[in-house]
Short mmCIF file of C-alpha atoms and ligand atoms in Angstrom, two decimals:
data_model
loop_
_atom_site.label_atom_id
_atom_site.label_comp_id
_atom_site.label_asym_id
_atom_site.label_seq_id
_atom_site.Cartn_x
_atom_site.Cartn_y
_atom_site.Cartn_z
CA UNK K 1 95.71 130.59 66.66
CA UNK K 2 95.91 131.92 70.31
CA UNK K 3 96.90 128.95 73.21
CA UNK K 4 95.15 128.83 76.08
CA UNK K 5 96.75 128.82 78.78
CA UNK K 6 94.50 126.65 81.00
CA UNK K 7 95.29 124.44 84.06
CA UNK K 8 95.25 121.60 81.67
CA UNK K 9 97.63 122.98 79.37
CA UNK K 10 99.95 122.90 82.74
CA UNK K 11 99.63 119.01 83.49
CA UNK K 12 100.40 118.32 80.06
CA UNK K 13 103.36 119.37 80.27
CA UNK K 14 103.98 115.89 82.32
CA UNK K 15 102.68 113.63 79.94
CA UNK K 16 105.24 112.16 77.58
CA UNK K 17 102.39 110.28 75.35
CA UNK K 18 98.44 109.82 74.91
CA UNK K 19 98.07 106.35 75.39
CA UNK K 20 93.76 106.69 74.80
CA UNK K 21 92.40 109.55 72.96
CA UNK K 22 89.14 111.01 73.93
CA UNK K 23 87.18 109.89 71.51
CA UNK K 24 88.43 106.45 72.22
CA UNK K 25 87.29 106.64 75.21
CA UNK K 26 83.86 108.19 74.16
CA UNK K 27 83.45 105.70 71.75
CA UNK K 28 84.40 102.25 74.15
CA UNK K 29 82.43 104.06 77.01
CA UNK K 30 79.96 103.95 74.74
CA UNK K 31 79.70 100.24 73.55
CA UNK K 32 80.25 99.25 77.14
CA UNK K 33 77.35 100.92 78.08
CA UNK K 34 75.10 99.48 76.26
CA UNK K 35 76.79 95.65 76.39
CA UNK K 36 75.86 96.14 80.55
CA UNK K 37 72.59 97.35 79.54
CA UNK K 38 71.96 94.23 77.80
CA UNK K 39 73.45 92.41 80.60
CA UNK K 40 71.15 93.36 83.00
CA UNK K 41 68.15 94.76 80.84
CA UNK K 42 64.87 94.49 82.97
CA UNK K 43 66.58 94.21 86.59
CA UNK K 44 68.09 96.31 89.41
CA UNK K 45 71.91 96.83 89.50
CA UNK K 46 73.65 98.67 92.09
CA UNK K 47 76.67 100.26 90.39
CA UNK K 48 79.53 100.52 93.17
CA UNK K 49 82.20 102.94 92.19
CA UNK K 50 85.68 102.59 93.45
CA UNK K 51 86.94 106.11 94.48
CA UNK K 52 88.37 107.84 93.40
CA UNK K 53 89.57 107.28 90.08
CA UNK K 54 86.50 105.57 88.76
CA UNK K 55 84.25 109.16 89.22
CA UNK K 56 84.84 110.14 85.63
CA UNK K 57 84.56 107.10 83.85
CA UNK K 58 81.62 106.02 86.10
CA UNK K 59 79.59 109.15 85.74
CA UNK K 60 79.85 108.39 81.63
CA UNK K 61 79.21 104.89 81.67
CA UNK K 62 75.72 104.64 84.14
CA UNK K 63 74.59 107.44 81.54
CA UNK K 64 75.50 105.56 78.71
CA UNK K 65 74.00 101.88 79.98
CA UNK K 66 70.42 103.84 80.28
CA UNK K 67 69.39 101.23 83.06
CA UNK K 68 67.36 101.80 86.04
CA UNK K 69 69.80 101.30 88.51
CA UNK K 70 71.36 102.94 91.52
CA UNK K 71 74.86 103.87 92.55
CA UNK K 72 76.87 103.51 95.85
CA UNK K 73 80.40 104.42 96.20
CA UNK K 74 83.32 102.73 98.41
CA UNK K 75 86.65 103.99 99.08
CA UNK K 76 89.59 102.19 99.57
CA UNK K 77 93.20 102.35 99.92
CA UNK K 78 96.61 99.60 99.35
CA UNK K 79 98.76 102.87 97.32
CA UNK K 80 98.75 105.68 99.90
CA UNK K 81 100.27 107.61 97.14
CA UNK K 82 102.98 104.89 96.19
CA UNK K 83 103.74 103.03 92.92
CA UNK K 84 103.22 99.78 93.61
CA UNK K 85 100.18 98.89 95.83
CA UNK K 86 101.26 97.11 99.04
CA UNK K 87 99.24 94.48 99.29
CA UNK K 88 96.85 95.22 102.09
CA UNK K 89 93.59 96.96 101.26
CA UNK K 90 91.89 99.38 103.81
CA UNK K 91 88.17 100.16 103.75
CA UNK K 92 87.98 103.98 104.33
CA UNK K 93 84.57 104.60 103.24
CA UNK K 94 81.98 101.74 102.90
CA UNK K 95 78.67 101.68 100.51
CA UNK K 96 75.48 102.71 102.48
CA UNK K 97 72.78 99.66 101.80
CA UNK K 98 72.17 96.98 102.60
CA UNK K 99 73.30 94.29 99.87
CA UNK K 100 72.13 91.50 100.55
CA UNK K 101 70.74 89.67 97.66
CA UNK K 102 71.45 92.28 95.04
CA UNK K 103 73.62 92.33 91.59
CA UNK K 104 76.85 94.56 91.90
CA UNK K 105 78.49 96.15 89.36
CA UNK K 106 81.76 97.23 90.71
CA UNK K 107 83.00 99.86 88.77
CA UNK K 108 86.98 100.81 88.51
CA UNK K 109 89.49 102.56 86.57
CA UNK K 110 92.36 100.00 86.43
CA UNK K 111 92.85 96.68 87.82
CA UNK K 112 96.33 96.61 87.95
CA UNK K 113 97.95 93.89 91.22
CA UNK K 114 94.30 92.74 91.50
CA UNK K 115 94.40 93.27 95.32
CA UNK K 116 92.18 96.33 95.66
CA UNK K 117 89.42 93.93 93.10
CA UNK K 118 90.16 90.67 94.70
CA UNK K 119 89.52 92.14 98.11
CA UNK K 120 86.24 93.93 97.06
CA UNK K 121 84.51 91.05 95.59
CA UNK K 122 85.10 88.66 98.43
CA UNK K 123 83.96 91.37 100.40
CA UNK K 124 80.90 92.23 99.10
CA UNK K 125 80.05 88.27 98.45
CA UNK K 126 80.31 87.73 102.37
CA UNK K 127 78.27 90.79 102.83
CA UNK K 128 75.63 89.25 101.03
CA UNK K 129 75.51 90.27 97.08
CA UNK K 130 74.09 87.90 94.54
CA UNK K 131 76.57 88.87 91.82
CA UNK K 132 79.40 90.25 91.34
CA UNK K 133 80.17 91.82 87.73
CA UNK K 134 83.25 93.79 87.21
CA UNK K 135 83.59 96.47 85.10
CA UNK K 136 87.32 98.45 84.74
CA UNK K 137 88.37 100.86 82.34
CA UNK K 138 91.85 100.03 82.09
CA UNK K 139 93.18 96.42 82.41
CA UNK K 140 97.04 96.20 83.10
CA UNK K 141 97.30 92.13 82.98
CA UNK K 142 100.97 92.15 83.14
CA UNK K 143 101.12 93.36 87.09
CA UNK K 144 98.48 90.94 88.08
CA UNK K 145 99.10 89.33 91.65
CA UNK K 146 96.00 87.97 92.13
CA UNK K 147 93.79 85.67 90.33
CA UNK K 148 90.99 87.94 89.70
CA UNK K 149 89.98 88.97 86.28
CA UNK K 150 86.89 92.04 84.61
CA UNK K 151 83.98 90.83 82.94
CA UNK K 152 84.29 94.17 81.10
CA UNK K 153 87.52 95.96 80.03
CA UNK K 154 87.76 98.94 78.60
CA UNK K 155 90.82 99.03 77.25
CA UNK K 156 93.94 95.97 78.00
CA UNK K 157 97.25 98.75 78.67
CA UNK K 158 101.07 97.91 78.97
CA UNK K 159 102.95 98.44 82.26
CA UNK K 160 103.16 102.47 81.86
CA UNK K 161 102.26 104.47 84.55
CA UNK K 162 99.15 106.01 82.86
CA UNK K 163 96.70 109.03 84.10
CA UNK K 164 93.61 111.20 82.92
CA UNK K 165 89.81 110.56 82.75
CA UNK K 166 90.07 109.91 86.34
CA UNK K 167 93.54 108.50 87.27
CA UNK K 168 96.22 110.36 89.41
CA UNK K 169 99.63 110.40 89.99
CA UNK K 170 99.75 111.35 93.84
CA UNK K 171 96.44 112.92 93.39
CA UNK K 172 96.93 114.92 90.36
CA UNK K 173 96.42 114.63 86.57
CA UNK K 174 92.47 113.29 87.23
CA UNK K 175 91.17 116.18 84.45
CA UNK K 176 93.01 115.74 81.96
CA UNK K 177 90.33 114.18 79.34
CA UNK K 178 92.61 111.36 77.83
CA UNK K 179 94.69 108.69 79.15
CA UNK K 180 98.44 109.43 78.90
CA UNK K 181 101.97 107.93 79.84
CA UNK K 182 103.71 110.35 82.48
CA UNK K 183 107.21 111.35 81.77
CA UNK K 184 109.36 108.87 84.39
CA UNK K 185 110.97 111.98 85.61
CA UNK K 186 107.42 113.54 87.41
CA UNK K 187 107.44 109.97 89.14
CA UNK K 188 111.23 110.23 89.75
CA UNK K 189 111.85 106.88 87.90
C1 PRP R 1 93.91 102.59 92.10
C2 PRP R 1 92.72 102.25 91.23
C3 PRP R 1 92.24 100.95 91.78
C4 PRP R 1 93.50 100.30 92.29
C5 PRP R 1 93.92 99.23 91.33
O1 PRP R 1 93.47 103.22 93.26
O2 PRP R 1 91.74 103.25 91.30
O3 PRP R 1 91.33 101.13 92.83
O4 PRP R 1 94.48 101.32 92.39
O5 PRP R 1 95.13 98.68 91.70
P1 PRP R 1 95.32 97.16 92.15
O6 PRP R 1 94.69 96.29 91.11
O7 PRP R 1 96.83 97.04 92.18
O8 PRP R 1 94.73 97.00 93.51
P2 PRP R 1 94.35 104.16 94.21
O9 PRP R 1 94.69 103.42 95.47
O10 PRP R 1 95.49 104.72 93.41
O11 PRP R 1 93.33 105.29 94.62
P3 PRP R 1 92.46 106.32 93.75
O12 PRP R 1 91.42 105.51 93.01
O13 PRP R 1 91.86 107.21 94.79
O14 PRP R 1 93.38 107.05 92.81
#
């Protein structure tokens, strides 16, 4: 059978395992979706993605909760293309609405320190939300510096520095369509 040689094929090159295969994921994106729809059957949530390494697993899981909701998207920074986050957590684009009053589903790709979380839900709290429900693909308990914990997890990961289905290493890797361990040497490790 012929290869192809896509731009895929090239990233994988870095990845020394699959840690989540693809239909994993299609399969717990799945039966999250419709645990949040049951969650909040009947009301109004405003999904708040965390950019950027949310967009995939987002765009999968508001299609798979079949609510009538709407979406909003924040972006911030503690990496800046690091390892290990440092701590402080910038806003560098904020959500659009007002909202005050509403129930937020902040959605994210991996709560790893906590600090990017922790710092988003106290946020949004003094900004006026009624709830705060917090949704994350990947759980990496094991780096946790804050007390701050999902009320859904996707999948609970070891301390590997994972990408795909969204996550980078220093802004690559987002499209490939599982998660996977990079090779320590692409990280220089
Ligand atoms: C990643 C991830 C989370 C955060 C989690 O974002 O998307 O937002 O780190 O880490 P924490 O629990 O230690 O705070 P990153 O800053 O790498 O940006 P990105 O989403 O644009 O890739």
């Amino acid at each position: 059978m012929e290869t192809k040689n896509t731009p895929v094929s090239e990233l994988e090159q870095d990845i020394l395992k699959v840690l989540v295969t693809e239909e994993e994921i299609k399969t717990r994106v799945a039966e999250l979706g419709a645990e949040i729809h049951e969650r909040f059957a009947g009301r109004n949530p405003l999904f708040v993605m965390v950019l950027k390494g949310a967009f995939i697993f987002m765009a999968d899981l508001i299609r798979e909760t079949g609510l009538r909701s709407e979406v909003e998207f924040i972006a911030v920074s503690s990496y800046e293309n690091a390892t290990e986050s440092s701590g402080r957590v910038k806003i560098k684009y904020d959500i659009q609405q007002d909202i005050t009053g509403r129930d937020l589903v902040i959605v994210e790709d991996i709560l790893d320190s906590g600090n990017t979380l922790a710092f988003l839900k106290r946020y949004f709290l003094t900004k006026g939300a009624q709830s705060i429900t917090i949704v994350t693909l990947l759980d990496k308990p094991s780096r946790r510096e804050k007390s701050i914990q999902a009320d859904f997890v996707g999948f609970t990961v070891p301390n590997e520095f994972v990408v795909g289905y969204g996550l980078d290493y220093a802004q690559r890797y987002r499209n490939i369509p599982y998660i996977g361990v990079l090779k320590p040497e692409v990280y220089g490790s």
